[in-house]
mmCIF file of C-alpha atoms in Angstrom:
data_model
loop_
_atom_site.group_PDB
_atom_site.id
_atom_site.type_symbol
_atom_site.label_atom_id
_atom_site.label_comp_id
_atom_site.label_asym_id
_atom_site.label_seq_id
_atom_site.Cartn_x
_atom_site.Cartn_y
_atom_site.Cartn_z
ATOM 1 C CA UNK A 1 -88.700 -2.242 -51.056
ATOM 2 C CA UNK A 2 -92.226 -1.391 -49.931
ATOM 3 C CA UNK A 3 -91.225 -1.385 -46.259
ATOM 4 C CA UNK A 4 -88.242 0.850 -46.917
ATOM 5 C CA UNK A 5 -90.292 3.431 -48.809
ATOM 6 C CA UNK A 6 -93.042 3.403 -46.187
ATOM 7 C CA UNK A 7 -90.642 4.466 -43.417
ATOM 8 C CA UNK A 8 -89.613 7.783 -45.034
ATOM 9 C CA UNK A 9 -93.268 8.479 -45.870
ATOM 10 C CA UNK A 10 -94.273 7.992 -42.231
ATOM 11 C CA UNK A 11 -91.388 10.179 -41.084
ATOM 12 C CA UNK A 12 -92.444 12.891 -43.537
ATOM 13 C CA UNK A 13 -95.984 12.864 -42.169
ATOM 14 C CA UNK A 14 -94.627 13.244 -38.638
ATOM 15 C CA UNK A 15 -92.469 16.188 -39.699
ATOM 16 C CA UNK A 16 -95.522 17.863 -41.243
ATOM 17 C CA UNK A 17 -97.294 18.177 -37.894
ATOM 18 C CA UNK A 18 -96.745 21.923 -38.207
ATOM 19 C CA UNK A 19 -95.196 24.626 -36.023
ATOM 20 C CA UNK A 20 -96.123 24.909 -32.352
ATOM 21 C CA UNK A 21 -99.453 26.577 -31.606
ATOM 22 C CA UNK A 22 -98.114 28.196 -28.462
ATOM 23 C CA UNK A 23 -95.876 30.723 -30.220
ATOM 24 C CA UNK A 24 -98.567 32.618 -32.201
ATOM 25 C CA UNK A 25 -100.981 32.297 -29.262
ATOM 26 C CA UNK A 26 -98.575 34.004 -26.860
ATOM 27 C CA UNK A 27 -97.651 36.648 -29.454
ATOM 28 C CA UNK A 28 -101.317 37.441 -30.078
ATOM 29 C CA UNK A 29 -102.116 37.613 -26.368
ATOM 30 C CA UNK A 30 -99.137 39.848 -25.576
ATOM 31 C CA UNK A 31 -99.870 42.332 -28.362
ATOM 32 C CA UNK A 32 -103.561 42.407 -27.480
ATOM 33 C CA UNK A 33 -103.050 42.984 -23.767
ATOM 34 C CA UNK A 34 -100.536 45.801 -24.283
ATOM 35 C CA UNK A 35 -102.774 47.501 -26.861
ATOM 36 C CA UNK A 36 -105.794 47.247 -24.556
ATOM 37 C CA UNK A 37 -103.828 48.784 -21.686
ATOM 38 C CA UNK A 38 -102.786 51.693 -23.907
ATOM 39 C CA UNK A 39 -106.337 52.193 -25.176
ATOM 40 C CA UNK A 40 -108.128 51.580 -21.878
ATOM 41 C CA UNK A 41 -109.656 55.074 -21.933
ATOM 42 C CA UNK A 42 -110.913 54.832 -25.509
ATOM 43 C CA UNK A 43 -114.264 56.660 -25.879
ATOM 44 C CA UNK A 44 -117.415 54.562 -25.715
ATOM 45 C CA UNK A 45 -120.312 54.947 -28.171
ATOM 46 C CA UNK A 46 -122.189 56.825 -25.445
ATOM 47 C CA UNK A 47 -119.564 59.593 -25.242
ATOM 48 C CA UNK A 48 -120.206 62.849 -27.050
ATOM 49 C CA UNK A 49 -118.410 63.848 -30.225
ATOM 50 C CA UNK A 50 -116.660 66.688 -28.384
ATOM 51 C CA UNK A 51 -115.347 64.364 -25.662
ATOM 52 C CA UNK A 52 -114.220 61.873 -28.282
ATOM 53 C CA UNK A 53 -112.286 64.545 -30.168
ATOM 54 C CA UNK A 54 -110.715 65.754 -26.926
ATOM 55 C CA UNK A 55 -109.553 62.205 -26.158
ATOM 56 C CA UNK A 56 -107.766 61.811 -29.481
ATOM 57 C CA UNK A 57 -106.216 65.258 -29.115
ATOM 58 C CA UNK A 58 -104.851 64.395 -25.659
ATOM 59 C CA UNK A 59 -103.898 60.762 -26.338
ATOM 60 C CA UNK A 60 -102.789 60.800 -29.950
ATOM 61 C CA UNK A 61 -99.524 58.951 -29.338
ATOM 62 C CA UNK A 62 -101.088 56.260 -27.159
ATOM 63 C CA UNK A 63 -103.849 55.725 -29.730
ATOM 64 C CA UNK A 64 -101.328 55.487 -32.566
ATOM 65 C CA UNK A 65 -99.230 52.876 -30.726
ATOM 66 C CA UNK A 66 -102.333 50.946 -29.634
ATOM 67 C CA UNK A 67 -103.631 50.862 -33.192
ATOM 68 C CA UNK A 68 -100.297 49.618 -34.466
ATOM 69 C CA UNK A 69 -100.200 46.842 -31.874
ATOM 70 C CA UNK A 70 -103.788 45.814 -32.591
ATOM 71 C CA UNK A 71 -103.020 45.575 -36.283
ATOM 72 C CA UNK A 72 -99.932 43.539 -35.443
ATOM 73 C CA UNK A 73 -101.988 41.213 -33.214
ATOM 74 C CA UNK A 74 -104.162 40.233 -36.158
ATOM 75 C CA UNK A 75 -101.260 38.449 -37.853
ATOM 76 C CA UNK A 76 -100.454 35.815 -35.174
ATOM 77 C CA UNK A 77 -104.187 35.236 -34.671
ATOM 78 C CA UNK A 78 -104.618 34.352 -38.347
ATOM 79 C CA UNK A 79 -101.498 32.182 -38.173
ATOM 80 C CA UNK A 80 -102.884 30.383 -35.111
ATOM 81 C CA UNK A 81 -106.156 29.652 -36.889
ATOM 82 C CA UNK A 82 -104.283 28.191 -39.871
ATOM 83 C CA UNK A 83 -102.057 26.003 -37.680
ATOM 84 C CA UNK A 84 -105.028 24.833 -35.591
ATOM 85 C CA UNK A 85 -106.897 23.887 -38.768
ATOM 86 C CA UNK A 86 -103.942 21.870 -40.013
ATOM 87 C CA UNK A 87 -103.455 20.234 -36.586
ATOM 88 C CA UNK A 88 -107.098 19.194 -36.246
ATOM 89 C CA UNK A 89 -107.180 17.819 -39.787
ATOM 90 C CA UNK A 90 -104.019 15.851 -39.102
ATOM 91 C CA UNK A 91 -105.630 14.487 -35.952
ATOM 92 C CA UNK A 92 -108.347 13.040 -38.179
ATOM 93 C CA UNK A 93 -111.214 15.482 -37.579
ATOM 94 C CA UNK A 94 -113.416 15.133 -40.669
ATOM 95 C CA UNK A 95 -116.356 17.191 -39.338
ATOM 96 C CA UNK A 96 -116.693 20.955 -40.014
ATOM 97 C CA UNK A 97 -114.948 21.995 -36.764
ATOM 98 C CA UNK A 98 -111.508 22.738 -38.268
ATOM 99 C CA UNK A 99 -113.004 24.685 -41.163
ATOM 100 C CA UNK A 100 -115.195 26.686 -38.796
ATOM 101 C CA UNK A 101 -112.166 27.494 -36.651
ATOM 102 C CA UNK A 102 -110.149 28.608 -39.679
ATOM 103 C CA UNK A 103 -112.833 30.815 -41.247
ATOM 104 C CA UNK A 104 -113.848 32.348 -37.907
ATOM 105 C CA UNK A 105 -110.214 32.947 -36.978
ATOM 106 C CA UNK A 106 -109.565 34.763 -40.250
ATOM 107 C CA UNK A 107 -112.724 36.866 -39.758
ATOM 108 C CA UNK A 108 -111.664 37.716 -36.207
ATOM 109 C CA UNK A 109 -108.157 38.636 -37.339
ATOM 110 C CA UNK A 110 -109.549 40.778 -40.168
ATOM 111 C CA UNK A 111 -111.783 42.690 -37.768
ATOM 112 C CA UNK A 112 -108.853 43.187 -35.420
ATOM 113 C CA UNK A 113 -106.729 44.517 -38.278
ATOM 114 C CA UNK A 114 -109.538 46.910 -39.240
ATOM 115 C CA UNK A 115 -109.827 48.042 -35.639
ATOM 116 C CA UNK A 116 -106.105 48.724 -35.409
ATOM 117 C CA UNK A 117 -106.040 50.703 -38.653
ATOM 118 C CA UNK A 118 -109.099 52.677 -37.544
ATOM 119 C CA UNK A 119 -107.517 53.536 -34.195
ATOM 120 C CA UNK A 120 -104.358 54.635 -35.993
ATOM 121 C CA UNK A 121 -106.453 56.841 -38.300
ATOM 122 C CA UNK A 122 -108.432 58.246 -35.375
ATOM 123 C CA UNK A 123 -105.190 59.222 -33.642
ATOM 124 C CA UNK A 124 -104.744 61.802 -36.407
ATOM 125 C CA UNK A 125 -108.312 63.097 -36.185
ATOM 126 C CA UNK A 126 -107.390 65.437 -33.356
ATOM 127 C CA UNK A 127 -105.232 67.515 -35.697
ATOM 128 C CA UNK A 128 -108.242 68.075 -37.962
ATOM 129 C CA UNK A 129 -110.505 69.296 -35.167
ATOM 130 C CA UNK A 130 -113.399 67.375 -36.693
ATOM 131 C CA UNK A 131 -115.558 66.073 -33.828
ATOM 132 C CA UNK A 132 -118.111 64.160 -35.978
ATOM 133 C CA UNK A 133 -115.254 62.378 -37.782
ATOM 134 C CA UNK A 134 -113.626 61.453 -34.485
ATOM 135 C CA UNK A 135 -116.961 60.117 -33.203
ATOM 136 C CA UNK A 136 -117.511 58.036 -36.354
ATOM 137 C CA UNK A 137 -114.004 56.548 -36.167
ATOM 138 C CA UNK A 138 -114.520 55.730 -32.492
ATOM 139 C CA UNK A 139 -117.771 53.943 -33.331
ATOM 140 C CA UNK A 140 -116.033 51.894 -36.016
ATOM 141 C CA UNK A 141 -113.275 51.084 -33.549
ATOM 142 C CA UNK A 142 -115.808 49.773 -31.042
ATOM 143 C CA UNK A 143 -117.737 47.773 -33.622
ATOM 144 C CA UNK A 144 -114.702 46.138 -35.231
ATOM 145 C CA UNK A 145 -112.613 45.618 -32.101
ATOM 146 C CA UNK A 146 -115.602 44.652 -29.951
ATOM 147 C CA UNK A 147 -118.309 42.422 -31.445
ATOM 148 C CA UNK A 148 -116.604 42.322 -34.846
ATOM 149 C CA UNK A 149 -113.528 40.683 -33.336
ATOM 150 C CA UNK A 150 -114.850 38.877 -30.276
ATOM 151 C CA UNK A 151 -117.843 37.105 -31.845
ATOM 152 C CA UNK A 152 -115.899 35.265 -34.586
ATOM 153 C CA UNK A 153 -113.086 34.723 -32.081
ATOM 154 C CA UNK A 154 -115.604 32.923 -29.867
ATOM 155 C CA UNK A 155 -116.825 30.815 -32.782
ATOM 156 C CA UNK A 156 -113.207 29.877 -33.486
ATOM 157 C CA UNK A 157 -112.876 28.630 -29.912
ATOM 158 C CA UNK A 158 -115.978 26.483 -30.414
ATOM 159 C CA UNK A 159 -114.527 25.049 -33.627
ATOM 160 C CA UNK A 160 -111.553 23.802 -31.614
ATOM 161 C CA UNK A 161 -113.377 22.913 -28.391
ATOM 162 C CA UNK A 162 -115.978 20.616 -29.983
ATOM 163 C CA UNK A 163 -113.483 18.138 -31.490
ATOM 164 C CA UNK A 164 -111.427 18.328 -28.298
ATOM 165 C CA UNK A 165 -114.524 17.272 -26.366
ATOM 166 C CA UNK A 166 -115.792 14.571 -28.723
ATOM 167 C CA UNK A 167 -112.446 13.004 -29.547
ATOM 168 C CA UNK A 168 -110.832 13.367 -26.142
ATOM 169 C CA UNK A 169 -108.009 15.690 -27.202
ATOM 170 C CA UNK A 170 -107.905 17.151 -23.704
ATOM 171 C CA UNK A 171 -109.775 17.268 -20.385
ATOM 172 C CA UNK A 172 -113.531 17.387 -20.873
ATOM 173 C CA UNK A 173 -113.866 20.215 -18.372
ATOM 174 C CA UNK A 174 -111.419 22.297 -20.364
ATOM 175 C CA UNK A 175 -113.304 21.648 -23.613
ATOM 176 C CA UNK A 176 -116.601 22.586 -21.952
ATOM 177 C CA UNK A 177 -115.010 25.787 -20.652
ATOM 178 C CA UNK A 178 -114.129 26.667 -24.245
ATOM 179 C CA UNK A 179 -117.719 26.103 -25.324
ATOM 180 C CA UNK A 180 -119.052 28.256 -22.487
ATOM 181 C CA UNK A 181 -116.668 31.058 -23.423
ATOM 182 C CA UNK A 182 -117.776 30.676 -27.034
ATOM 183 C CA UNK A 183 -121.413 31.060 -26.007
ATOM 184 C CA UNK A 184 -120.630 34.140 -23.941
ATOM 185 C CA UNK A 185 -118.672 35.606 -26.828
ATOM 186 C CA UNK A 186 -121.509 35.129 -29.300
ATOM 187 C CA UNK A 187 -123.768 37.032 -26.896
ATOM 188 C CA UNK A 188 -121.379 39.952 -27.381
ATOM 189 C CA UNK A 189 -123.318 40.654 -30.576
ATOM 190 C CA UNK A 190 -125.917 42.299 -28.326
ATOM 191 C CA UNK A 191 -123.431 45.081 -27.561
ATOM 192 C CA UNK A 192 -124.291 46.514 -30.979
ATOM 193 C CA UNK A 193 -127.844 47.044 -29.722
ATOM 194 C CA UNK A 194 -126.941 48.410 -26.307
ATOM 195 C CA UNK A 195 -123.572 49.160 -24.732
ATOM 196 C CA UNK A 196 -124.992 47.984 -21.404
ATOM 197 C CA UNK A 197 -124.853 44.462 -22.859
ATOM 198 C CA UNK A 198 -121.163 44.811 -23.645
ATOM 199 C CA UNK A 199 -120.192 43.007 -20.436
ATOM 200 C CA UNK A 200 -120.017 39.767 -22.441
ATOM 201 C CA UNK A 201 -117.156 41.127 -24.538
ATOM 202 C CA UNK A 202 -114.362 41.356 -21.924
ATOM 203 C CA UNK A 203 -115.335 37.973 -20.449
ATOM 204 C CA UNK A 204 -114.989 36.272 -23.811
ATOM 205 C CA UNK A 205 -111.960 38.321 -24.831
ATOM 206 C CA UNK A 206 -109.761 37.737 -21.799
ATOM 207 C CA UNK A 207 -111.160 34.324 -20.929
ATOM 208 C CA UNK A 208 -110.688 33.329 -24.544
ATOM 209 C CA UNK A 209 -107.066 34.495 -24.520
ATOM 210 C CA UNK A 210 -106.315 32.280 -21.532
ATOM 211 C CA UNK A 211 -108.174 29.334 -23.091
ATOM 212 C CA UNK A 212 -106.360 29.837 -26.398
ATOM 213 C CA UNK A 213 -102.933 29.653 -24.770
ATOM 214 C CA UNK A 214 -103.900 26.598 -22.730
ATOM 215 C CA UNK A 215 -105.404 24.853 -25.769
ATOM 216 C CA UNK A 216 -102.192 25.508 -27.680
ATOM 217 C CA UNK A 217 -100.311 23.508 -25.069
ATOM 218 C CA UNK A 218 -102.950 20.771 -24.631
ATOM 219 C CA UNK A 219 -103.922 19.977 -28.230
ATOM 220 C CA UNK A 220 -101.904 16.881 -29.206
ATOM 221 C CA UNK A 221 -99.929 16.426 -32.397
ATOM 222 C CA UNK A 222 -100.918 12.777 -32.751
ATOM 223 C CA UNK A 223 -104.435 11.335 -32.476
ATOM 224 C CA UNK A 224 -105.251 9.375 -29.311
ATOM 225 C CA UNK A 225 -106.618 5.871 -30.014
ATOM 226 C CA UNK A 226 -110.270 6.866 -29.713
ATOM 227 C CA UNK A 227 -113.203 7.389 -32.073
ATOM 228 C CA UNK A 228 -116.531 9.120 -31.739
ATOM 229 C CA UNK A 229 -119.626 9.232 -33.911
ATOM 230 C CA UNK A 230 -119.603 12.159 -36.297
ATOM 231 C CA UNK A 231 -115.874 12.670 -35.927
ATOM 232 C CA UNK A 232 -114.456 9.569 -37.599
ATOM 233 C CA UNK A 233 -110.773 9.981 -38.366
ATOM 234 C CA UNK A 234 -109.831 10.217 -42.011
ATOM 235 C CA UNK A 235 -107.703 7.370 -43.320
ATOM 236 C CA UNK A 236 -104.665 8.486 -45.241
ATOM 237 C CA UNK A 237 -104.049 6.557 -48.460
ATOM 238 C CA UNK A 238 -100.970 4.366 -48.442
#
């Protein structure tokens, strides 16, 4: 009787491994890349209010579509963070890594949603002819879609990369690459002090997108037979 009931329980745990990580990762990357292409000429914080207003007057449609796509990209990013959290917990990671990845992923997705809604709002600023308003919306777009999105996104990568490294959930070189990208992304905070330091943002953004997709394919659904100090697998009660 005990053996018979244990088999369905084990099968249920296997079925609860969660949906594939690759699907939300690819959806997020695709929406992000298309939105960035559409908004590639978005005014920088160094541009004047008049030039910023002129941009939104001339590119209102592109800005509106880009904002919509950026808002849409926030959804699969949040979904990815939730699935990654569940996957890492199922793999037995008891350290804070999964929680850090989840919280940072939600923060990153929230900032991306704010950025998209701000871009959409700014696309209508041209009709008002209000240059200071257009400049303020452009600044909020940069802050939320730049450091506001990339920095927590980088921390999310670290929350996944650390357990991958310590528990051998993938090649060590790949895990280290994730940590390097995370470090570069955190340095993107400096872009709020000077736009000349914003070079860290695209490195972490696009490098992180590639790493995210690869990690989605590499991260296993079942724990390899290995343990490491500080990341002892949790034992499920029978």
